[in-house]
């Protein structure tokens, strides 16, 4: 029942009434910057060039953490500099990146607990109206980065882990399709389970058995036809997954 | 925290930037085609003629199930052919109905697990821009249909069931107002309860007692003034309801 | 999975296709007029002048409760007259206030259970299109008011309470920043806990200890750095909070 998002949208529309507002998600786990970083990286790349993405998962609000605005693959992002853009950045570094310092862009009164509404929303609105990134503040060399576990190849084995679990219970790993080198029949191990080969879609597997396939994000995914792999396997983010080519 | 809906919206806006996006619901139970079919039928009929509805509850994604696009009462619907349009169709058959085959309308790369983003969103965007249904693919004789339990009249009794339970705990049945033939004082039986007559609105009943009334979908509804009838009666979808005229 | 909100949006767009629809929240607790009144008051003041707010938490739908439309600080609000606007009104009385009576503004068929769709949405759409409030119905002297507990000063003590708990677990009280008279080091008591002084932001406190600060709504807030104060303190709406200047 929090009115925070509604207030923030009001600020956006007050400053940029012609902007097209799109709700990406308001259901990310509170204060979970890592989940938000994954979400942002997966979502933003589908938007038209010049889209402004406002990402506010900001447990350090009011502290010395910076606020940044940058451009990645023609997508503008406004966010706290707390790791939220680190997966976007890890995939391809920002073409332009600035730290916020120009207080004349913020609301007249800035609270200590809601910079999303008081600083970032006004910034996003002005960028949508054509403000140049250089007017936000001085260049920032690099954003704060979370450590992203990368799947590692050793001989014919790739050692990775579950990056996130979606609401269907599908397990999305950090093993990239490219790392499989076209191998269509890897053996995937998770816990004590052994999954042979990749299928093309969810309905291809034997019922009640976990399957492996390439996800819509081009990564290795473990799923269950019409069921929750997470529940079946008792699996969660961070659990190891090994792939034998 | 899934980025799926956000990605799909990005595809829509990339292709049809002037379209008005409206979120109908992102909270349907996963893989529950029946609930989605009820939702779609109740929601779409309130929209302006020519609205394009994109409905993606698609457990069979990537399988041999078809994708369809059709027109029902001037509402365009894009959906998997898995029963999702079957309540819409049961009420009034499609004026036009085509199955998707024209792959040039899809994204250049189609994943095996997210046709909502890769095929259906591009299709919906193009229909919003004026694409003719005939360009989607060949005509489809009829969509896949789920069986819809209809309330049956025998003598002075109508035997029906609970179709869905809303988030207030109201019980929506499949007994249509028209079947009551203007009878204002039917006796409604559910479990061991007996409800006499219909009231006009939720506040008309004695407190703590279930009431029967005509729902905003013109069906028989069982409710509880300021409370949850589902909780009071331990009732759920599929439970029988009998109505004596 | 309820199709109610989707249906209501369809009515809005059918009547005012050019309007910018903004979702404020669909997650308020069912039938909880008090929560909705707080939400509405906090959200609406951030919107551009002339915005029409449609607020439907309406447990008395179909009863003799009135429907109202009014203007508060250039924000137009359409709502049932059940206390939903009472915090807005308590802060600053309506400049104009009318009760709905002009049935020609509603949908041709008005159900007994969903006036949000059948009366209030059409009303909101027409106000967005320029309808004058006077055409809604006769003036209404004052809306129904819920009692709002105000924090009371006695000597150097201010006795207040928790007004709501946000989804981070922060405790928002009814003690207004203005009542602290610039005192930067009050002692805040909640349950058996004693919090000394105010901090500027969430990260300023010792880890694991509750902190007090001024909220983004300019009220006294009790929080926990990177955690839930509600959980730590077992606190809920209505619990007393005392502040010593």
XYZ file of C-alpha atoms in Angstrom:
735
model
C 0.000 0.000 0.000
C 3.021 2.338 -0.174
C 2.391 5.582 -2.038
C 6.063 5.907 -3.027
C 5.783 4.743 -6.631
C 2.618 6.762 -7.171
C 4.350 9.903 -5.858
C 7.362 9.326 -8.104
C 5.123 8.926 -11.154
C 3.421 12.189 -10.272
C 6.789 13.973 -10.301
C 7.637 12.434 -13.686
C 4.317 13.486 -15.219
C 4.456 16.952 -13.680
C 7.776 17.595 -15.397
C 7.335 15.581 -18.607
C 3.572 15.345 -19.218
C 4.043 14.047 -22.763
C 6.324 11.177 -21.752
C 5.107 7.604 -22.165
C 5.342 5.990 -18.724
C 5.908 2.240 -18.683
C 5.859 0.158 -15.512
C 8.686 -2.377 -15.683
C 8.316 -3.871 -12.221
C 7.417 -2.813 -8.722
C 7.889 -6.265 -7.272
C 11.617 -6.622 -6.935
C 12.652 -7.806 -3.474
C 13.256 -4.779 -1.201
C 16.874 -3.587 -1.026
C 18.076 -6.410 -3.286
C 20.443 -4.603 -5.651
C 21.663 -7.819 -7.262
C 18.205 -8.897 -8.405
C 17.532 -5.404 -9.674
C 20.791 -5.411 -11.632
C 19.799 -8.636 -13.384
C 16.318 -7.342 -14.069
C 17.606 -4.061 -15.492
C 20.105 -5.741 -17.800
C 17.525 -8.175 -19.174
C 14.749 -5.629 -19.564
C 16.375 -2.486 -20.909
C 17.894 -3.926 -24.060
C 14.463 -4.450 -25.628
C 13.518 -0.765 -25.585
C 13.706 1.806 -28.366
C 16.925 3.863 -28.563
C 16.719 6.917 -26.342
C 14.455 5.315 -23.762
C 15.108 6.594 -20.233
C 15.122 3.865 -17.577
C 14.629 4.938 -13.974
C 15.842 2.254 -11.562
C 15.358 2.859 -7.853
C 16.517 0.089 -5.573
C 18.368 2.302 -3.209
C 19.101 1.011 0.292
C 21.885 3.592 0.677
C 19.604 6.553 -0.032
C 20.850 9.692 1.679
C 24.323 8.284 2.286
C 27.447 9.224 0.354
C 26.588 6.857 -2.516
C 26.442 8.710 -5.800
C 23.586 8.972 -8.267
C 24.497 8.319 -11.873
C 23.097 8.823 -15.332
C 24.590 7.123 -18.337
C 24.073 5.706 -21.774
C 24.485 2.028 -22.616
C 23.682 0.913 -26.169
C 21.515 4.004 -26.638
C 19.539 3.248 -23.462
C 19.666 6.022 -20.873
C 19.683 4.853 -17.264
C 19.267 6.881 -14.071
C 20.099 4.947 -10.907
C 21.933 5.047 -7.616
C 25.593 4.117 -8.026
C 25.335 1.017 -5.871
C 25.889 -1.768 -8.355
C 22.474 -1.522 -9.972
C 23.977 -0.932 -13.431
C 26.812 -3.382 -12.970
C 25.442 -6.194 -15.122
C 24.572 -3.738 -17.876
C 28.126 -2.383 -17.563
C 29.710 -5.840 -17.421
C 28.114 -6.734 -20.726
C 29.197 -3.564 -22.468
C 30.669 -0.475 -20.798
C 28.759 2.802 -20.878
C 29.295 5.034 -23.878
C 28.746 7.986 -21.550
C 28.530 8.109 -17.771
C 28.014 11.050 -15.429
C 27.532 11.482 -11.722
C 24.762 13.694 -10.485
C 25.838 16.973 -8.924
C 23.634 19.636 -10.473
C 21.188 20.185 -7.612
C 19.185 22.673 -9.686
C 17.771 19.624 -11.501
C 16.293 18.124 -8.319
C 13.080 19.084 -6.563
C 13.410 22.247 -4.443
C 13.272 20.161 -1.253
C 15.234 16.911 -1.179
C 14.345 14.417 1.555
C 16.950 12.154 3.120
C 15.029 8.994 2.363
C 13.504 9.227 -1.107
C 15.927 10.371 -3.776
C 13.943 8.358 -6.317
C 11.198 10.937 -6.101
C 13.270 14.012 -5.266
C 16.331 13.651 -7.523
C 16.160 10.676 -9.883
C 12.614 11.187 -11.197
C 13.270 14.861 -12.056
C 16.526 13.806 -13.701
C 14.802 11.094 -15.751
C 12.037 13.498 -16.763
C 14.545 16.101 -17.954
C 16.553 13.521 -19.881
C 13.322 12.441 -21.580
C 12.813 16.087 -22.504
C 16.278 16.239 -24.087
C 18.666 17.271 -21.314
C 22.236 16.377 -22.206
C 24.019 13.956 -19.882
C 26.858 16.451 -19.521
C 24.471 18.776 -17.683
C 23.830 16.193 -14.961
C 27.305 16.529 -13.463
C 30.934 15.584 -14.086
C 31.914 12.406 -15.929
C 32.172 9.265 -13.807
C 35.016 6.907 -14.710
C 33.145 3.708 -13.850
C 30.111 2.663 -11.840
C 30.246 0.595 -8.663
C 30.336 -3.049 -9.682
C 28.885 -6.105 -7.981
C 30.923 -9.234 -8.515
C 29.224 -11.357 -11.159
C 30.019 -15.013 -10.931
C 31.018 -16.144 -14.404
C 30.731 -19.732 -15.475
C 34.233 -21.163 -15.853
C 35.391 -23.760 -18.335
C 37.928 -26.369 -17.203
C 38.646 -29.020 -19.815
C 35.282 -30.309 -20.955
C 33.470 -29.025 -17.871
C 31.739 -25.695 -17.351
C 31.162 -24.792 -13.712
C 28.395 -22.258 -13.235
C 25.592 -21.450 -10.848
C 21.951 -20.474 -10.675
C 21.653 -16.730 -11.196
C 17.965 -16.404 -10.511
C 14.766 -18.372 -10.185
C 11.776 -17.043 -12.090
C 8.209 -17.099 -10.808
C 7.468 -20.285 -12.746
C 10.278 -21.969 -10.810
C 12.604 -22.115 -13.813
C 16.314 -21.974 -12.917
C 18.308 -19.468 -14.948
C 22.055 -20.108 -14.815
C 25.077 -17.978 -15.660
C 26.229 -20.503 -18.284
C 25.945 -18.758 -21.625
C 24.731 -20.455 -24.780
C 27.981 -19.425 -26.443
C 29.994 -21.395 -23.868
C 28.317 -24.619 -24.987
C 29.976 -24.215 -28.386
C 27.098 -25.729 -30.237
C 27.154 -28.889 -28.122
C 23.552 -30.090 -28.270
C 23.931 -32.957 -25.824
C 25.770 -31.720 -22.748
C 25.247 -33.469 -19.437
C 23.966 -31.044 -16.846
C 24.427 -31.775 -13.142
C 22.528 -29.996 -10.394
C 22.570 -31.437 -6.876
C 22.355 -35.185 -7.358
C 20.443 -34.881 -10.610
C 21.844 -35.562 -14.028
C 20.123 -34.179 -17.115
C 21.147 -35.469 -20.515
C 21.041 -33.203 -23.521
C 19.148 -30.051 -24.333
C 15.529 -29.848 -25.401
C 13.997 -27.114 -27.518
C 11.058 -26.161 -25.327
C 9.321 -26.853 -22.035
C 7.000 -29.544 -23.354
C 9.787 -31.729 -24.748
C 10.815 -33.433 -21.553
C 9.430 -36.523 -19.859
C 6.805 -35.453 -17.327
C 8.115 -35.086 -13.788
C 11.745 -34.982 -14.926
C 13.844 -31.813 -15.054
C 14.990 -30.651 -18.474
C 17.747 -28.373 -19.709
C 17.328 -25.860 -22.497
C 18.546 -22.510 -23.789
C 16.597 -19.715 -22.115
C 15.081 -16.680 -23.770
C 18.138 -14.797 -22.417
C 20.466 -17.167 -24.248
C 21.675 -18.912 -21.128
C 21.387 -22.464 -19.829
C 18.060 -22.970 -18.076
C 16.782 -25.885 -16.030
C 13.028 -26.340 -16.065
C 10.172 -28.754 -15.529
C 7.393 -29.258 -18.051
C 4.259 -27.662 -16.494
C 5.857 -27.531 -13.078
C 8.429 -25.801 -10.887
C 12.003 -27.049 -11.206
C 12.916 -24.967 -8.152
C 10.393 -26.868 -6.069
C 11.233 -30.285 -7.490
C 14.970 -29.813 -6.962
C 14.890 -27.606 -3.876
C 17.158 -25.257 -5.813
C 17.868 -21.570 -5.290
C 20.058 -18.741 -6.597
C 23.732 -19.464 -6.019
C 23.463 -23.246 -6.222
C 26.175 -24.798 -8.416
C 25.403 -26.182 -11.850
C 27.956 -28.172 -13.832
C 27.794 -28.817 -17.542
C 29.851 -31.487 -19.313
C 30.354 -31.027 -23.010
C 11.312 -10.093 -10.284
C 11.059 -11.644 -13.751
C 12.018 -9.307 -16.583
C 9.738 -11.106 -19.058
C 6.853 -8.633 -19.085
C 9.236 -5.682 -19.215
C 11.038 -7.187 -22.211
C 7.753 -7.846 -24.005
C 6.643 -4.241 -23.448
C 9.930 -3.063 -24.897
C 9.273 -5.042 -28.067
C 5.766 -3.569 -28.324
C 7.013 -0.004 -27.908
C 9.943 -0.507 -30.268
C 7.551 -1.503 -33.020
C 4.520 0.647 -32.179
C 5.856 3.631 -30.211
C 2.565 5.531 -30.504
C 0.444 2.705 -29.107
C -1.300 3.149 -25.763
C -0.095 0.297 -23.555
C -2.506 -0.832 -20.860
C -1.620 -3.396 -18.200
C -4.591 -5.690 -17.723
C -3.025 -8.120 -15.268
C 0.301 -9.737 -14.567
C -0.985 -11.715 -11.621
C -2.809 -14.613 -13.184
C -1.761 -17.958 -11.725
C 1.175 -19.380 -13.744
C 0.190 -21.802 -16.537
C -3.496 -21.594 -15.610
C -5.169 -21.256 -19.007
C -8.674 -21.584 -17.580
C -8.318 -18.590 -15.256
C -6.801 -16.591 -18.079
C -9.691 -17.486 -20.384
C -12.211 -16.194 -17.845
C -10.174 -13.055 -17.252
C -9.856 -12.337 -20.964
C -13.555 -12.784 -21.656
C -14.576 -10.504 -18.790
C -11.978 -7.823 -19.483
C -11.863 -7.423 -23.243
C -15.487 -6.590 -23.859
C -15.116 -3.190 -22.136
C -12.495 -1.872 -24.559
C -12.908 0.414 -27.566
C -13.440 -1.306 -30.935
C -10.139 -2.126 -32.585
C -8.258 -2.653 -29.323
C -5.558 -5.319 -29.609
C -5.408 -7.690 -26.630
C -2.208 -9.646 -26.119
C -2.775 -12.667 -23.875
C 0.222 -14.790 -22.955
C -0.468 -17.710 -20.658
C 1.436 -20.220 -22.670
C 2.606 -23.404 -20.942
C 2.982 -25.109 -24.315
C 5.352 -22.481 -25.706
C 7.655 -23.950 -28.321
C 5.510 -27.043 -28.836
C 3.268 -27.683 -31.794
C 0.461 -25.564 -30.359
C -0.566 -22.819 -32.756
C -0.595 -19.081 -32.255
C -3.771 -17.333 -33.319
C -5.046 -13.855 -34.040
C -8.708 -13.127 -34.398
C -11.502 -10.659 -34.049
C -14.388 -11.046 -31.610
C -16.935 -8.237 -31.396
C -14.407 -5.799 -32.850
C -11.772 -6.779 -30.249
C -8.560 -8.151 -31.727
C -6.897 -10.881 -29.699
C -3.445 -12.435 -30.119
C -2.903 -15.568 -28.031
C -1.617 -19.120 -28.062
C -4.240 -21.554 -29.357
C -4.487 -23.446 -26.093
C -7.989 -22.617 -24.938
C -7.211 -19.073 -23.858
C -9.860 -17.611 -26.159
C -12.381 -20.366 -25.542
C -14.727 -18.433 -23.256
C -14.658 -15.464 -25.613
C -15.428 -17.896 -28.456
C -18.124 -19.740 -26.479
C -20.005 -16.500 -25.959
C -19.829 -15.449 -29.591
C -17.699 -17.056 -32.288
C -14.921 -15.062 -33.922
C -15.846 -12.941 -36.904
C -12.364 -13.619 -38.259
C -9.725 -16.074 -37.074
C -6.256 -16.801 -38.431
C -3.351 -18.956 -37.370
C 0.097 -17.461 -37.304
C 2.468 -18.680 -39.994
C 4.084 -15.574 -41.452
C 7.471 -15.754 -39.726
C 8.545 -12.450 -41.285
C 6.313 -10.789 -38.689
C 8.250 -12.243 -35.745
C 11.536 -11.055 -34.283
C 14.569 -12.164 -36.328
C 15.496 -14.676 -33.614
C 12.721 -16.693 -32.026
C 13.512 -18.439 -28.736
C 11.946 -21.765 -27.798
C 10.577 -20.495 -24.510
C 9.204 -16.989 -24.975
C 6.935 -16.612 -27.986
C 5.101 -13.845 -26.119
C 8.084 -11.590 -26.685
C 9.371 -13.030 -29.949
C 6.181 -13.667 -31.949
C 3.007 -12.474 -30.220
C 4.209 -9.000 -29.188
C 5.452 -8.178 -32.708
C 2.152 -9.490 -34.074
C 0.109 -7.371 -31.652
C 2.210 -4.304 -32.430
C 1.686 -4.741 -36.161
C -2.058 -5.274 -35.753
C -2.178 -2.058 -33.735
C -0.427 -0.368 -36.660
C -3.061 -1.642 -39.091
C -1.858 -5.046 -40.290
C -4.720 -7.064 -41.719
C -5.512 -10.372 -40.009
C -5.229 -12.120 -43.370
C -1.506 -11.311 -43.400
C -0.918 -13.244 -40.178
C -1.450 -16.629 -41.809
C -4.199 -18.897 -43.121
C -7.715 -18.907 -41.683
C -8.283 -21.129 -38.672
C -11.623 -22.931 -38.549
C -11.993 -22.832 -34.772
C -9.791 -22.298 -31.739
C -9.001 -24.984 -29.185
C -11.808 -25.014 -26.634
C -11.760 -25.769 -22.936
C -14.918 -27.376 -21.678
C -17.024 -24.777 -19.925
C -19.435 -26.168 -17.405
C -22.822 -24.641 -18.103
C -25.478 -24.368 -15.451
C -28.280 -26.775 -16.281
C -31.963 -26.347 -15.603
C -34.008 -29.376 -14.516
C -37.589 -28.534 -13.638
C -37.444 -25.668 -11.162
C -33.807 -26.334 -10.278
C -30.668 -24.884 -11.834
C -27.503 -26.849 -11.106
C -24.330 -24.793 -11.526
C -20.943 -24.361 -9.941
C -18.455 -21.785 -8.762
C -16.479 -20.515 -11.743
C -14.004 -18.366 -9.852
C -13.367 -16.767 -6.498
C -12.345 -13.119 -6.577
C -9.759 -11.543 -4.265
C -12.489 -10.287 -1.945
C -13.621 -13.890 -1.490
C -16.804 -13.433 -3.521
C -17.983 -16.582 -5.303
C -18.832 -16.091 -8.967
C -20.971 -18.899 -10.396
C -21.791 -20.012 -13.925
C -25.510 -19.451 -13.346
C -26.535 -16.600 -15.605
C -28.947 -13.895 -14.591
C -31.034 -14.773 -17.642
C -31.522 -18.307 -16.335
C -33.269 -16.979 -13.253
C -36.045 -15.672 -15.489
C -36.699 -12.672 -13.339
C -37.224 -14.781 -10.235
C -36.231 -12.406 -7.427
C -36.500 -14.910 -4.603
C -34.700 -18.099 -5.605
C -33.318 -20.371 -2.930
C -29.596 -20.849 -3.360
C -27.854 -23.889 -1.881
C -24.112 -24.146 -1.436
C -22.683 -26.891 0.772
C -25.084 -27.082 3.722
C -26.053 -23.451 3.457
C -29.343 -22.180 2.191
C -29.682 -18.577 1.070
C -33.153 -17.162 0.476
C -33.707 -14.577 -2.191
C -31.463 -12.104 -3.923
C -30.265 -8.812 -2.508
C -29.269 -5.772 -4.513
C -25.827 -5.097 -3.052
C -23.243 -6.325 -0.572
C -24.516 -4.298 2.390
C -28.070 -5.626 2.196
C -27.548 -8.883 4.003
C -27.529 -9.702 7.689
C -23.966 -9.455 9.012
C -22.112 -12.762 9.124
C -24.593 -14.446 6.764
C -23.870 -15.224 3.125
C -25.968 -13.428 0.542
C -26.819 -14.056 -3.093
C -26.942 -11.356 -5.716
C -26.438 -10.657 -9.405
C -22.774 -9.953 -10.079
C -21.316 -7.188 -12.209
C -20.862 -9.896 -14.892
C -24.583 -10.678 -14.801
C -24.191 -14.026 -13.085
C -25.251 -15.386 -9.713
C -22.761 -14.391 -7.013
C -22.511 -15.480 -3.409
C -20.932 -12.943 -1.085
C -20.578 -11.794 2.490
C -21.117 -8.195 3.575
C -17.625 -6.824 4.402
C -16.128 -10.288 4.528
C -15.006 -13.270 2.495
C -17.698 -15.761 1.511
C -14.969 -18.130 0.319
C -13.468 -18.188 3.810
C -16.808 -18.418 5.619
C -18.030 -21.284 3.448
C -14.715 -22.964 2.703
C -15.722 -22.737 -0.958
C -13.592 -22.922 -4.084
C -13.865 -22.990 -7.864
C -15.739 -26.085 -9.065
C -17.954 -26.441 -5.979
C -21.609 -27.074 -6.869
C -24.260 -24.408 -6.409
C -27.957 -25.160 -6.805
C -30.649 -22.606 -7.343
C -34.378 -23.268 -6.870
C -36.759 -20.949 -8.643
C -6.843 -12.728 -11.275
C -9.876 -10.446 -10.986
C -10.827 -8.694 -14.220
C -12.359 -5.725 -12.356
C -9.514 -3.239 -12.813
C -9.059 -4.244 -16.447
C -12.767 -3.704 -17.113
C -12.689 -0.298 -15.421
C -9.709 0.785 -17.531
C -11.585 -0.294 -20.650
C -14.467 2.007 -19.706
C -12.049 4.895 -19.109
C -10.348 4.415 -22.470
C -13.616 3.918 -24.324
C -14.803 7.320 -23.129
C -11.511 9.234 -23.011
C -9.173 7.518 -25.472
C -6.651 10.370 -25.348
C -6.317 10.326 -21.547
C -3.013 9.269 -19.976
C -3.828 6.372 -17.656
C -1.526 5.953 -14.663
C -1.727 3.005 -12.281
C -1.273 4.289 -8.739
C -1.844 1.028 -6.892
C -3.979 -2.064 -7.131
C -2.582 -3.610 -3.987
C -4.344 -1.794 -1.200
C -5.847 -4.186 1.344
C -9.438 -5.073 0.316
C -12.156 -2.923 1.915
C -9.603 -0.966 3.971
C -10.781 2.616 3.528
C -8.292 3.987 6.066
C -5.233 2.699 4.209
C -6.667 3.990 0.964
C -7.248 7.419 2.493
C -3.598 7.644 3.560
C -2.418 6.433 0.167
C -4.579 8.916 -1.695
C -3.451 11.874 0.393
C 0.239 11.028 -0.018
C 0.037 10.221 -3.718
C -2.245 12.821 -5.236
C -0.353 15.928 -4.200
C 2.542 15.119 -6.574
C 0.411 15.231 -9.726
C -0.011 18.043 -12.256
C -2.917 20.437 -11.640
C -6.094 19.143 -13.218
C -5.220 15.470 -12.784
C -8.283 13.293 -12.164
C -7.783 10.667 -9.452
C -10.179 7.732 -9.413
C -10.173 5.993 -6.027
C -12.293 2.885 -5.636
C -12.140 1.205 -2.260
C -15.833 0.811 -1.871
C -17.121 -1.809 0.567
C -20.496 -0.019 0.692
C -21.072 -0.197 -3.064
C -24.749 -0.242 -3.916
C -25.808 0.993 -0.480
C -26.973 4.501 0.320
C -23.428 5.843 0.529
C -22.903 8.737 -1.849
C -20.392 9.104 -4.653
C -18.498 12.382 -4.684
C -16.336 14.405 -7.018
C -14.323 17.338 -5.767
C -11.290 19.500 -6.177
C -8.497 19.716 -3.604
C -5.475 21.882 -4.431
C -6.279 21.588 -8.141
C -6.452 17.773 -7.950
C -9.800 16.314 -8.991
C -10.890 13.243 -7.066
C -13.766 10.841 -7.776
C -14.482 8.429 -4.925
C -17.182 6.883 -2.795
C -18.125 9.131 0.124
C -16.980 6.671 2.761
C -14.018 8.452 4.292
C -11.650 7.808 1.386
C -10.987 11.522 0.917
C -10.927 12.336 4.620
C -7.162 12.741 5.008
C -7.016 14.886 1.895
C -9.872 16.921 3.356
C -8.331 17.077 6.845
C -5.195 18.639 5.424
C -7.024 21.232 3.381
C -10.754 21.335 2.719
C -12.041 20.929 -0.831
C -12.286 24.050 -2.940
C -15.289 22.450 -4.631
C -17.256 19.349 -3.702
C -20.274 17.757 -5.381
C -22.285 14.614 -4.863
C -23.087 12.455 -7.839
C -26.717 12.476 -8.930
C -26.662 12.945 -12.696
C -27.335 9.383 -13.805
C -26.967 10.338 -17.471
C -23.207 10.389 -16.834
C -23.099 6.707 -15.798
C -23.102 3.649 -18.020
C -26.568 2.763 -19.351
C -26.729 -0.259 -17.010
C -25.485 0.204 -13.461
C -24.758 -2.963 -11.482
C -25.299 -3.163 -7.743
C -21.751 -4.270 -7.024
C -19.334 -2.340 -9.229
C -19.939 1.394 -9.253
C -16.221 1.892 -9.933
C -16.769 0.633 -13.453
C -20.359 1.745 -13.977
C -20.438 5.235 -12.411
C -17.048 6.444 -11.172
C -14.958 5.552 -14.238
C -17.382 7.296 -16.628
C -17.399 10.287 -14.269
C -13.591 10.409 -14.139
C -13.364 10.084 -17.920
C -15.775 12.958 -18.441
C -13.982 15.175 -15.927
C -10.737 14.450 -17.804
C -12.539 15.589 -20.953
C -13.530 18.866 -19.296
C -16.874 18.224 -17.593
C -17.554 20.827 -14.923
C -17.973 19.550 -11.357
C -21.281 21.377 -11.140
C -22.691 18.980 -13.742
C -22.013 15.954 -11.534
C -24.739 16.826 -9.057
C -25.575 19.218 -6.207
C -22.877 20.633 -3.921
C -21.938 18.489 -0.943
C -21.226 20.386 2.278
C -18.528 18.024 3.551
C -17.354 14.482 2.904
C -17.632 11.639 5.412
C -14.613 11.809 7.694
C -12.667 9.053 9.378
C -11.212 10.053 12.728
C -7.514 10.761 12.282
C -5.470 10.361 15.416
C -3.359 13.472 15.791
C -0.152 13.478 17.768
C -0.682 15.528 20.914
C 1.853 17.684 22.730
C 1.857 17.699 26.547
C 4.692 19.699 28.043
C 7.848 18.473 26.395
C 6.225 15.213 25.253
C 4.478 14.436 21.984
C 2.241 11.374 22.101
C 1.598 9.882 18.685
C 1.182 6.538 17.022
C 2.186 4.486 14.008
C -0.014 5.451 11.072
C 1.225 2.835 8.624
C 4.007 0.377 8.010
C 5.564 0.428 4.553
C 6.693 -2.657 2.654
C 10.284 -2.138 3.784
C 9.066 -2.394 7.383
C 9.580 1.313 8.085
C 7.190 2.748 10.679
C 5.506 5.980 9.615
C 4.036 7.904 12.563
C 1.509 10.716 12.814
C 4.067 12.999 14.504
C 4.734 15.824 12.084
C 8.158 17.300 11.508
C 6.715 20.706 12.402
C 5.747 19.459 15.870
C 9.399 18.750 16.661
C 10.069 22.480 16.394
C 13.496 21.999 14.974
C 14.592 19.787 17.873
C 17.303 17.608 16.303
C 17.826 15.335 19.284
C 14.453 14.173 20.592
C 14.202 10.919 22.475
C 11.780 8.559 20.739
C 10.139 5.734 22.694
C 8.408 2.794 21.080
C 7.589 -0.275 23.148
C 10.546 -0.707 25.469
C 12.961 0.846 22.999
C 14.532 4.265 23.337
C 16.011 5.976 20.306
C 18.166 9.050 20.837
C 18.222 11.808 18.278
C 17.369 11.953 14.609
C 19.570 10.770 11.794
C 19.508 12.080 8.242
C 19.163 8.827 6.342
C 18.788 5.072 6.699
C 22.510 4.279 6.632
C 23.395 6.579 9.541
C 22.432 4.325 12.385
C 24.348 1.573 14.103
C 23.566 -1.738 12.439
C 20.827 -3.745 14.115
C 19.559 -0.733 16.065
C 16.389 1.172 15.200
C 16.787 4.788 14.115
C 14.484 7.783 13.964
C 14.394 10.228 11.103
C 12.135 12.581 9.171
C 10.269 10.666 6.484
C 9.758 11.688 2.876
C 6.225 12.713 3.985
C 7.676 15.072 6.603
C 6.685 12.959 9.554
C 8.632 11.080 12.224
C 9.714 7.672 10.929
C 11.308 4.753 12.745
C 13.500 2.534 10.596
C 16.317 0.018 10.552
C 19.361 0.319 8.312
C 18.957 -2.406 5.631
C 16.295 -4.189 7.630
C 12.697 -4.110 8.795
C 11.965 -2.051 11.903
C 8.475 -3.556 11.989
C 9.938 -7.019 12.283
C 12.652 -6.048 14.774
C 10.215 -4.237 17.041
C 7.113 -6.322 16.422
C 5.364 -3.037 15.675
C 2.161 -2.350 13.759
C -0.208 0.472 12.816
C -1.824 1.968 15.912
C 1.068 1.283 18.278
C 1.945 4.289 20.475
C 5.101 6.325 19.871
C 6.255 8.996 22.297
C 8.715 11.736 21.513
C 10.487 13.839 24.144
C 11.853 17.162 23.004
